[in-house]
mmCIF file of C-alpha atoms and ligand atoms in Angstrom:
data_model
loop_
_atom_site.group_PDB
_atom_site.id
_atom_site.type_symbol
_atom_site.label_atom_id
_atom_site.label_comp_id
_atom_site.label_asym_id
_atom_site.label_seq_id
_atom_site.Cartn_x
_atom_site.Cartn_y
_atom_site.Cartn_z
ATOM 1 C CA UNK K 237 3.412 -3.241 13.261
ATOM 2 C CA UNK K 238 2.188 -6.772 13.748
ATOM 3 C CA UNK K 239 2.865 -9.595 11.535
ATOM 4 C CA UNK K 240 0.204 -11.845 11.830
ATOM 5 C CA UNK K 241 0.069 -15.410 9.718
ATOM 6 C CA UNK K 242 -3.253 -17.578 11.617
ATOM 7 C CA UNK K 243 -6.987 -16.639 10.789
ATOM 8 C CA UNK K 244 -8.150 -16.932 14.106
ATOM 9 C CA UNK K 245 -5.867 -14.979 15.639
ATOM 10 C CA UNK K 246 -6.188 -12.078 13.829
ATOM 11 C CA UNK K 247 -10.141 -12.731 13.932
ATOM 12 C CA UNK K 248 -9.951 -12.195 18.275
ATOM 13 C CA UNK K 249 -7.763 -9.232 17.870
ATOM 14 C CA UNK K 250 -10.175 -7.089 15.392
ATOM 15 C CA UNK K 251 -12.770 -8.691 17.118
ATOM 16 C CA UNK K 252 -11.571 -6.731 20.435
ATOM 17 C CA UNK K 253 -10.063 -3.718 18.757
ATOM 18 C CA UNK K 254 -13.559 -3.499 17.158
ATOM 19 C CA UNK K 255 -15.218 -3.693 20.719
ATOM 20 C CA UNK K 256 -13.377 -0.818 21.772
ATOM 21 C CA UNK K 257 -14.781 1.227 18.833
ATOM 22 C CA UNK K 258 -11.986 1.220 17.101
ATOM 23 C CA UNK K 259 -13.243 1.642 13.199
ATOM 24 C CA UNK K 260 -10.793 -0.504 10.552
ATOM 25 C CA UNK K 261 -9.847 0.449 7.095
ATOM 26 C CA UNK K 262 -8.722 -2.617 5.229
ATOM 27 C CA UNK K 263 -6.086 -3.349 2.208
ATOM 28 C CA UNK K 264 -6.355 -6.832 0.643
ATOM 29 C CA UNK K 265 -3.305 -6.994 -1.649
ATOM 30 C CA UNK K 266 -1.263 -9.984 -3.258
ATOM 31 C CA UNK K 267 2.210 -8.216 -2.070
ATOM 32 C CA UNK K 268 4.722 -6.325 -4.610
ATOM 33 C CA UNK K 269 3.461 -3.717 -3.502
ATOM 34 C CA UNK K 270 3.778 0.038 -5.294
ATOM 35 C CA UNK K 271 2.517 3.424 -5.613
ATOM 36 C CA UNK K 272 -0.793 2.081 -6.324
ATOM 37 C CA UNK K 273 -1.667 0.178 -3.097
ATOM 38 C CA UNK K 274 0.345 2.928 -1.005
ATOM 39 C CA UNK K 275 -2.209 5.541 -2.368
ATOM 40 C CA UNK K 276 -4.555 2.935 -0.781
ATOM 41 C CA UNK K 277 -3.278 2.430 2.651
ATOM 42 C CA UNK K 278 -2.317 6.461 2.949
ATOM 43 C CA UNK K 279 -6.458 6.926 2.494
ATOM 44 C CA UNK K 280 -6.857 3.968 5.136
ATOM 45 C CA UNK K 281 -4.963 5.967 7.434
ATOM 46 C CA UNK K 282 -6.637 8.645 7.010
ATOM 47 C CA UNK K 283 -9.973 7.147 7.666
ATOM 48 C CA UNK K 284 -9.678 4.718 10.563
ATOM 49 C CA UNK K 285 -8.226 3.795 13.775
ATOM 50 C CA UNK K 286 -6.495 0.570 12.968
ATOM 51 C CA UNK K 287 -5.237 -0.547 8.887
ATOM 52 C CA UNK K 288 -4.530 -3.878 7.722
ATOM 53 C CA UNK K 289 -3.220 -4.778 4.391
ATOM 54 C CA UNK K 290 -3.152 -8.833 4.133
ATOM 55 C CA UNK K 291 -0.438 -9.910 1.514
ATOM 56 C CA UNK K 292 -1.778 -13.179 0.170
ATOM 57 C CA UNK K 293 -0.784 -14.585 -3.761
ATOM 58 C CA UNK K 294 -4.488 -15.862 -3.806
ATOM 59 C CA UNK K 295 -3.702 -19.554 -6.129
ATOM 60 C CA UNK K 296 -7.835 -19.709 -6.860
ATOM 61 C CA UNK K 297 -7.789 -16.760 -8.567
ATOM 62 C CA UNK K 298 -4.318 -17.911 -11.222
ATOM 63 C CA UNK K 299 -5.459 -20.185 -13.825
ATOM 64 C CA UNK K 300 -3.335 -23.085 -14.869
ATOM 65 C CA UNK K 301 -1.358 -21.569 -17.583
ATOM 66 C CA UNK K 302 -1.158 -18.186 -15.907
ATOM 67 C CA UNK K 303 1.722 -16.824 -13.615
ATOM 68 C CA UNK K 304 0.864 -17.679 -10.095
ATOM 69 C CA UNK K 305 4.441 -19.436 -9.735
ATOM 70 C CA UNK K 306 6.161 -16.609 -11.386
ATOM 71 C CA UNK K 307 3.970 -13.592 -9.865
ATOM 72 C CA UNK K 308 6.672 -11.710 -7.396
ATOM 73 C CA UNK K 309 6.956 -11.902 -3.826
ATOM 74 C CA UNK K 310 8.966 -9.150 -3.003
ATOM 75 C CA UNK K 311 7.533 -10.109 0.956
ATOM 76 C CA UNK K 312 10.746 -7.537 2.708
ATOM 77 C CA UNK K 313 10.449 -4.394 0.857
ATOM 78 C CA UNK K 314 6.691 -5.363 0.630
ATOM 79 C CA UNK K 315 6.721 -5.154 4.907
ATOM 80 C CA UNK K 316 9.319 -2.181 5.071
ATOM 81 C CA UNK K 317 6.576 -0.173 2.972
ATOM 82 C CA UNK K 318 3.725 -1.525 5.719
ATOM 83 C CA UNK K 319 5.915 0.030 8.353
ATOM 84 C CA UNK K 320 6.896 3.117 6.498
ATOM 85 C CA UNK K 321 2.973 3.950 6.288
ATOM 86 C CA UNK K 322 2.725 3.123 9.776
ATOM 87 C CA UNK K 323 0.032 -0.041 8.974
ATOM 88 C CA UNK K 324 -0.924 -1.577 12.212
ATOM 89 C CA UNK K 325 -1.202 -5.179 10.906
ATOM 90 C CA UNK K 326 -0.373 -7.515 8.385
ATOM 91 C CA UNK K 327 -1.945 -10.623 7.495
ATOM 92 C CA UNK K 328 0.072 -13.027 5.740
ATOM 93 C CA UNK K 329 -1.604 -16.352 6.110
ATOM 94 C CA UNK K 330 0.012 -19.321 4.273
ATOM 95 C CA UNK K 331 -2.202 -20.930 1.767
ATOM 96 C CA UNK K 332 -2.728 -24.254 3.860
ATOM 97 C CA UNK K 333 -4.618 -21.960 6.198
ATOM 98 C CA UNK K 334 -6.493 -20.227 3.968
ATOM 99 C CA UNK K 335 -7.778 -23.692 1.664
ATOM 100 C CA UNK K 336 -7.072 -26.567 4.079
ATOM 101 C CA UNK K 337 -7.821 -29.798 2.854
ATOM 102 C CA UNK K 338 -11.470 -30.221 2.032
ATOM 103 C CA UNK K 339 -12.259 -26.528 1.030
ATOM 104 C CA UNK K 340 -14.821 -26.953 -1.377
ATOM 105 C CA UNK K 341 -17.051 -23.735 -1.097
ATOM 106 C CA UNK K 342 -16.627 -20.820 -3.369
ATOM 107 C CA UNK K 343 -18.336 -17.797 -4.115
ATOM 108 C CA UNK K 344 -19.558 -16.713 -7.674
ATOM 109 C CA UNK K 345 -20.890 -13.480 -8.788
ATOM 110 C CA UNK K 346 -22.675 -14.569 -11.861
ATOM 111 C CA UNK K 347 -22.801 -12.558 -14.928
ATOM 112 C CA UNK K 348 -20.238 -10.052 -14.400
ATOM 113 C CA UNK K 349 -17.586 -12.507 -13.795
ATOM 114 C CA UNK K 350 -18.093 -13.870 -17.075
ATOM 115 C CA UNK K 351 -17.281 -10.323 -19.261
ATOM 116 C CA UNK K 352 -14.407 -8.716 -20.161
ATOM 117 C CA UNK K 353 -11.232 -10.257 -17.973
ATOM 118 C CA UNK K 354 -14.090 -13.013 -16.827
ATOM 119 C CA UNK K 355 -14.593 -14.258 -20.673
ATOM 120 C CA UNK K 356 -10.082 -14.744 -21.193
ATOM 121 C CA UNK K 357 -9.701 -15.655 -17.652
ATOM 122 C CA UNK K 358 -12.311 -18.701 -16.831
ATOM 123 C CA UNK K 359 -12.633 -19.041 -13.173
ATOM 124 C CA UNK K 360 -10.596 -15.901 -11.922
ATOM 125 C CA UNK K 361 -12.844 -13.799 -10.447
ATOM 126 C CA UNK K 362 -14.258 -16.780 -8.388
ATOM 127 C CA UNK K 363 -11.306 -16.688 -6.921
ATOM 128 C CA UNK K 364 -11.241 -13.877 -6.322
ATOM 129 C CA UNK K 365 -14.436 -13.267 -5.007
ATOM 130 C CA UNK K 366 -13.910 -16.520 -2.652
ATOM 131 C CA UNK K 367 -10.663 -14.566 -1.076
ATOM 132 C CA UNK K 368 -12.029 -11.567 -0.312
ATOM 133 C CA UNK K 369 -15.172 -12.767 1.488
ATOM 134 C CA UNK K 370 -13.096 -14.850 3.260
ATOM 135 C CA UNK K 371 -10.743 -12.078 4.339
ATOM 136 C CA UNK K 372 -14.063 -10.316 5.130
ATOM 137 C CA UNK K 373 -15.023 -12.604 7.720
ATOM 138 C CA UNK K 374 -11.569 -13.057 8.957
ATOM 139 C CA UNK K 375 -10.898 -9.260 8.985
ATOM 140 C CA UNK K 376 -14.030 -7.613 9.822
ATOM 141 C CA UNK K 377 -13.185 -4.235 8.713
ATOM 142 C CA UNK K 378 -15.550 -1.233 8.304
ATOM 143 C CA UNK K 379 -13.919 -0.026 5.239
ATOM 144 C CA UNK K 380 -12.342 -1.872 2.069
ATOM 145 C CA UNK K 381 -9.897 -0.154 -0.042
ATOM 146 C CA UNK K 382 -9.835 -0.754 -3.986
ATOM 147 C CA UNK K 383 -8.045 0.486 -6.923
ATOM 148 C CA UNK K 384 -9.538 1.337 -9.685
ATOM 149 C CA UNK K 385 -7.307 -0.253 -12.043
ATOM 150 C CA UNK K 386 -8.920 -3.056 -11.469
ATOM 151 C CA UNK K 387 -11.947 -1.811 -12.083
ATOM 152 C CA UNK K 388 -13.985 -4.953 -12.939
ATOM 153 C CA UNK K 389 -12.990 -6.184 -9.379
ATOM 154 C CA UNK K 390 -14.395 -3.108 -8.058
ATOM 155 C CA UNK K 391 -17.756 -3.816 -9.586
ATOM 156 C CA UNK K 392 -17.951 -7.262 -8.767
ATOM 157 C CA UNK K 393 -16.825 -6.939 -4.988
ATOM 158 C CA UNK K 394 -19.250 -4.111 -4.532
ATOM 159 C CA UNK K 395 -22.004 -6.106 -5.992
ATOM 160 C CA UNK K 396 -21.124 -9.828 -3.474
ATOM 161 C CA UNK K 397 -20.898 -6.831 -1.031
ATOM 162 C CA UNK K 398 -24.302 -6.024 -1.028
ATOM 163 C CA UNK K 399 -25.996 -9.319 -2.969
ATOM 164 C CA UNK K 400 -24.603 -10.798 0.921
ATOM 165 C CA UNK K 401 -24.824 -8.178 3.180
ATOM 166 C CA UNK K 402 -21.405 -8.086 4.296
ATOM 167 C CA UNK K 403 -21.336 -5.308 6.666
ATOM 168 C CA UNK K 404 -18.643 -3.347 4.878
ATOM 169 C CA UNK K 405 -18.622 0.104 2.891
ATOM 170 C CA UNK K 406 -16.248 -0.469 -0.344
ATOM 171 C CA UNK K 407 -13.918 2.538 -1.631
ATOM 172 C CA UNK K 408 -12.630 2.853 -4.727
ATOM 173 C CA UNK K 409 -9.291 4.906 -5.353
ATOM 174 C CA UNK K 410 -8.281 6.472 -8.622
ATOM 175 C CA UNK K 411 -5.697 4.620 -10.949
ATOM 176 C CA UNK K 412 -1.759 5.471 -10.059
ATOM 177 C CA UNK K 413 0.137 6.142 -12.877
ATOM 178 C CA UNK K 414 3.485 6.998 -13.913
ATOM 179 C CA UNK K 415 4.656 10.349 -15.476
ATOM 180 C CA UNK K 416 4.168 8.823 -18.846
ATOM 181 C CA UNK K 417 0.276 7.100 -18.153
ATOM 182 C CA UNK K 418 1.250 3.700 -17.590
ATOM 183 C CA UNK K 419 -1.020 2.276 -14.950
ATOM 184 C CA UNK K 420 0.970 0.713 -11.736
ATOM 185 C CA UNK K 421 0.740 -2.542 -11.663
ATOM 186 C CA UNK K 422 2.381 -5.220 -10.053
ATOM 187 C CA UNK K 423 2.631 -7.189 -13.506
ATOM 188 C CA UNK K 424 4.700 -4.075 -14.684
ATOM 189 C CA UNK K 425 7.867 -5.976 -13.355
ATOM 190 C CA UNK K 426 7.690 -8.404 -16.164
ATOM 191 C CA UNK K 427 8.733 -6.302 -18.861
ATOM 192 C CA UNK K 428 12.004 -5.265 -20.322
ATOM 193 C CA UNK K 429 12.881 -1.456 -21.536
ATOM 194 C CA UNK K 430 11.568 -2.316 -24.897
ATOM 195 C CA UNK K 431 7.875 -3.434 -23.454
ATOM 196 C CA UNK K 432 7.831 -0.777 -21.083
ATOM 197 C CA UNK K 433 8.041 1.581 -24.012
ATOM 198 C CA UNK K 434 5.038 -0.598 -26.109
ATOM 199 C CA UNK K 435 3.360 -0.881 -22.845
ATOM 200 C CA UNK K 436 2.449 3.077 -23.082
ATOM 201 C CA UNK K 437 0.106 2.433 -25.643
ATOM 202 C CA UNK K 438 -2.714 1.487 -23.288
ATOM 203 C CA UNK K 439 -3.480 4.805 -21.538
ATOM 204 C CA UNK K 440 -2.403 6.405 -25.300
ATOM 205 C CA UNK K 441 -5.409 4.951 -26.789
ATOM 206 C CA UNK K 442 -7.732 5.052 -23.719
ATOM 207 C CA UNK K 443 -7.267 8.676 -24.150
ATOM 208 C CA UNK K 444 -7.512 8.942 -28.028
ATOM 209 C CA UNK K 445 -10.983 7.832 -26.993
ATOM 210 C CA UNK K 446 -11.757 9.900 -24.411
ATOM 211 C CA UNK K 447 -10.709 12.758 -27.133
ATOM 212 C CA UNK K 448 -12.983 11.121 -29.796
ATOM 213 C CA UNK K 449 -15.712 10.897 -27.411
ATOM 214 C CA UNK K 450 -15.648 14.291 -25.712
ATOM 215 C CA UNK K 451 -15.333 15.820 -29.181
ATOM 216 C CA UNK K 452 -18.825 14.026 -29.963
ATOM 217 C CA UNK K 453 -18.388 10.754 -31.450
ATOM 218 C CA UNK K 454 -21.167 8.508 -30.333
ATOM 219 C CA UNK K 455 -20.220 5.898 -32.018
ATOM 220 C CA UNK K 456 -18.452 3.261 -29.928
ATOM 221 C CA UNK K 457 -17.881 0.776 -33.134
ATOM 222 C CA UNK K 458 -15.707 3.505 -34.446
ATOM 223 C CA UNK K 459 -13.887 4.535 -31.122
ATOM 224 C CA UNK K 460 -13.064 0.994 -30.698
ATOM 225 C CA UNK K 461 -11.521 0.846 -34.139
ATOM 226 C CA UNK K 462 -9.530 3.656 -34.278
ATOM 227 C CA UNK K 463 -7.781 2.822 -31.265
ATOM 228 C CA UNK K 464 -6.932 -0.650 -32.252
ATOM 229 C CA UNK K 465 -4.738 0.718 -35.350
ATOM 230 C CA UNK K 466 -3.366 2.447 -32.487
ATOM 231 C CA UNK K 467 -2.261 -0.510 -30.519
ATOM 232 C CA UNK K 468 -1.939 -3.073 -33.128
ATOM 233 C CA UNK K 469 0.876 -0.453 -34.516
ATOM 234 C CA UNK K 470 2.924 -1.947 -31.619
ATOM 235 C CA UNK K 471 4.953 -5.317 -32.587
ATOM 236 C CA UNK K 472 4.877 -6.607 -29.073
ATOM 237 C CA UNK K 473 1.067 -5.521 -28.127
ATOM 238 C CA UNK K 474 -1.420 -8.068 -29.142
ATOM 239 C CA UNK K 475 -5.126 -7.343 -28.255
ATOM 240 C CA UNK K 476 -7.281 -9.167 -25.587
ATOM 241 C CA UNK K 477 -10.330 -6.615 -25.900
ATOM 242 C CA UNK K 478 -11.233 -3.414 -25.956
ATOM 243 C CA UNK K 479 -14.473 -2.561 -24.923
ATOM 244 C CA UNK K 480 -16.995 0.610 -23.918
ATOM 245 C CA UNK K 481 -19.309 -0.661 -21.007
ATOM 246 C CA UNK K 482 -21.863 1.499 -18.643
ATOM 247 C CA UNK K 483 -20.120 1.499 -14.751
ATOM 248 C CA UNK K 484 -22.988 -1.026 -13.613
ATOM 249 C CA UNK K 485 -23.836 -3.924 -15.154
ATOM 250 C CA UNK K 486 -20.178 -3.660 -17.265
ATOM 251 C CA UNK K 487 -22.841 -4.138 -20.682
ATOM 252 C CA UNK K 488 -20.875 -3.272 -24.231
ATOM 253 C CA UNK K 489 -22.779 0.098 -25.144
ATOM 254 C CA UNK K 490 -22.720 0.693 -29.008
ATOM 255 C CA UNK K 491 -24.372 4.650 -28.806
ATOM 256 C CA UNK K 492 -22.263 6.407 -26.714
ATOM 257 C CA UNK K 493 -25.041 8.600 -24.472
ATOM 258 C CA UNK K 494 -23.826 8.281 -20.579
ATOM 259 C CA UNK K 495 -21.132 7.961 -18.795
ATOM 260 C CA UNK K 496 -19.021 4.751 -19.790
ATOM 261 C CA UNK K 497 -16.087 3.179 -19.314
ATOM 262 C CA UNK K 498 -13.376 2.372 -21.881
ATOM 263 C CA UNK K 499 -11.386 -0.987 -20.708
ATOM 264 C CA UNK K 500 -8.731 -2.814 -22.297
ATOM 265 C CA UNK K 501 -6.765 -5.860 -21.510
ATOM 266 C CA UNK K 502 -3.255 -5.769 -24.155
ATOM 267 C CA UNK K 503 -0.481 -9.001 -24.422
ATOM 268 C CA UNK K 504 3.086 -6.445 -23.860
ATOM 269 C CA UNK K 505 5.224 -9.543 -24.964
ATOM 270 C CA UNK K 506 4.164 -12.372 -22.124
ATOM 271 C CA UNK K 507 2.546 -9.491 -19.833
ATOM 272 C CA UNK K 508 -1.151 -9.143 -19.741
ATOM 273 C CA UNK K 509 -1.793 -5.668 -18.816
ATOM 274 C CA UNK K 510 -5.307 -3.901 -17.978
ATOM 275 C CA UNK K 511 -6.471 -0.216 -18.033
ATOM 276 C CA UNK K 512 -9.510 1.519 -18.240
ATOM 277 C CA UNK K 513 -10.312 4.916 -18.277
ATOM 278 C CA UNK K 514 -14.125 6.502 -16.732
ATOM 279 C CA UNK K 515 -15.468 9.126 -19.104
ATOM 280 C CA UNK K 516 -18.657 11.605 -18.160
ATOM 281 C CA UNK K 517 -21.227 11.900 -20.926
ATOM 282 C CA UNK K 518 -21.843 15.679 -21.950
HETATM 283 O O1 LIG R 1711 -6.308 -7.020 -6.603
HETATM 284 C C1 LIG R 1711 -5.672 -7.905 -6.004
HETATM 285 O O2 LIG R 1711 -4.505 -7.745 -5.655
HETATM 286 C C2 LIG R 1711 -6.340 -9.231 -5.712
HETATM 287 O O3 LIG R 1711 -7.203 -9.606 -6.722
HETATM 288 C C3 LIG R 1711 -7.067 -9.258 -4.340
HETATM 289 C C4 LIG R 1711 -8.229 -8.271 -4.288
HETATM 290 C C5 LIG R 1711 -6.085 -8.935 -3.233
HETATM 291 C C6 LIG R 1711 -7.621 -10.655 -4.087
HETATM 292 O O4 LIG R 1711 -6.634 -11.626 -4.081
#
């Protein structure tokens, strides 16, 4: 496995791996690694000749009261996993390489960044956004690996995807989850025993609504209600939003008559934890 930290350098070796025909299945991640981004690189694997996983704590994306100082960097388990799923490189470029001084261009996906996450988190999926066409061009891969957890990332990569032709096909990989529902997530080393426990919650209610709706409620007004007594019965949770959106445009749909999505984004103590569950109309 190589470790490799410059742009350009990894840029000239894809560049001639690529060349060869060699077809590459690609990983952006911001390191602690888990279950979740394994399920993503064993699929890689599967699918290409050469996998790359870059490990970069992305600062544009952190706004300035959120954790980027705090967010963990486990970097040596975080490579032992890379090797244990046989990736063939890592890219861990250091931020000065990634922003040096005068970086002023960004990219915005307008609209969508703006809803759900967008609305509490000003600014953070610009950053996001900005990263991962930036790893596109330094990566070059024929396949990008998502998670679904993060499932207004999905939608807003796959839509600067193909608003500028990047030259890419995007896959998106079902949720990991414990035993008990909770979603794996990095941010899931922040809380104590206690949290853990409150933490359940969100796939609890994302599934009392999935009951609700499959048993015929239409109504997303009431959905949404009943499953914030649900959550708001835990002392520690405190509500970001809840909301039932189409897959697309990510819209707040009041009748429920398609498919949807529930999402929620819940305060565990300090933690700010996401989930969101895909139900098929009918
Ligand atoms: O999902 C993440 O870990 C990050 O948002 C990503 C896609 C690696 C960009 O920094």
């Amino acid at each position: 496995m190589k470790v490799i930290r410059v742009p350009e350098k990894i840029t000239k070796l894809l560049k001639a791996a690529r060349n060869k025909g060699r077809h590459i299945g690609f990983v952006p991640t911001m390191g602690a690694l888990h279950q979740g981004h394994s399920s993503l690189i064993t699929q890689a694997k599967k699918e290409n000749d050469l996998v790359v996983v870059s490990i970069f704590v992305n600062p544009v994306q952190f706004g300035p009261r959120e954790d980027l100082n705090s967010y963990p960097r486990p970097l040596k388990n975080d490579l032992w996993l890379c090797r244990k799923h046989k990736v063939d490189i890592v890219f861990l470029p250091e931020s000065k390489n990634m922003y040096p001084e005068g970086f002023t261009t960004f990219v915005s996906v307008e609209k969508l960044s703006n809803l759900l996450c967008g609305a509490t988190r000003p600014g953070h999926f610009r950053g996001v956004t900005t990263v991962v066409a930036k790893l596109l061009n330094i990566v070059g891969p024929d396949v990008l690996y998502l998670g679904q957890k993060d499932a207004q990332q999905a939608v807003i990569i796959k839509r600067m995807v193909s608003d500028l032709n990047f030259p890419v096909k995007v896959r998106v990989l079902p949720t990991v989850r414990q035993k008990d529902g909770l979603a794996l997530s990095s941010r899931n080393a922040y809380l104590n025993a206690a949290q853990k426990l409150d933490a359940l919650v969100l796939f609890k209610a994302l599934s009392l609504a999935k009951i609700l709706i499959n048993h015929g409620q239409q109504d997303a007004t009431r959905i949404i209600s009943r499953i914030k007594e649900l959550i708001n019965k835990k002392k520690q949770a405190c509500i970001d939003y809840i909301a039932i959106v189409d897959l697309e445009k990510l819209q707040g749909i009041k009748k429920i008559d398609r498919d949807c999505m529930i999402c929620l984004a819940v305060k565990i103590g300090k933690t700010r934890l996401i989930d969101n569950l895909v139900v098929k109309y009918g």
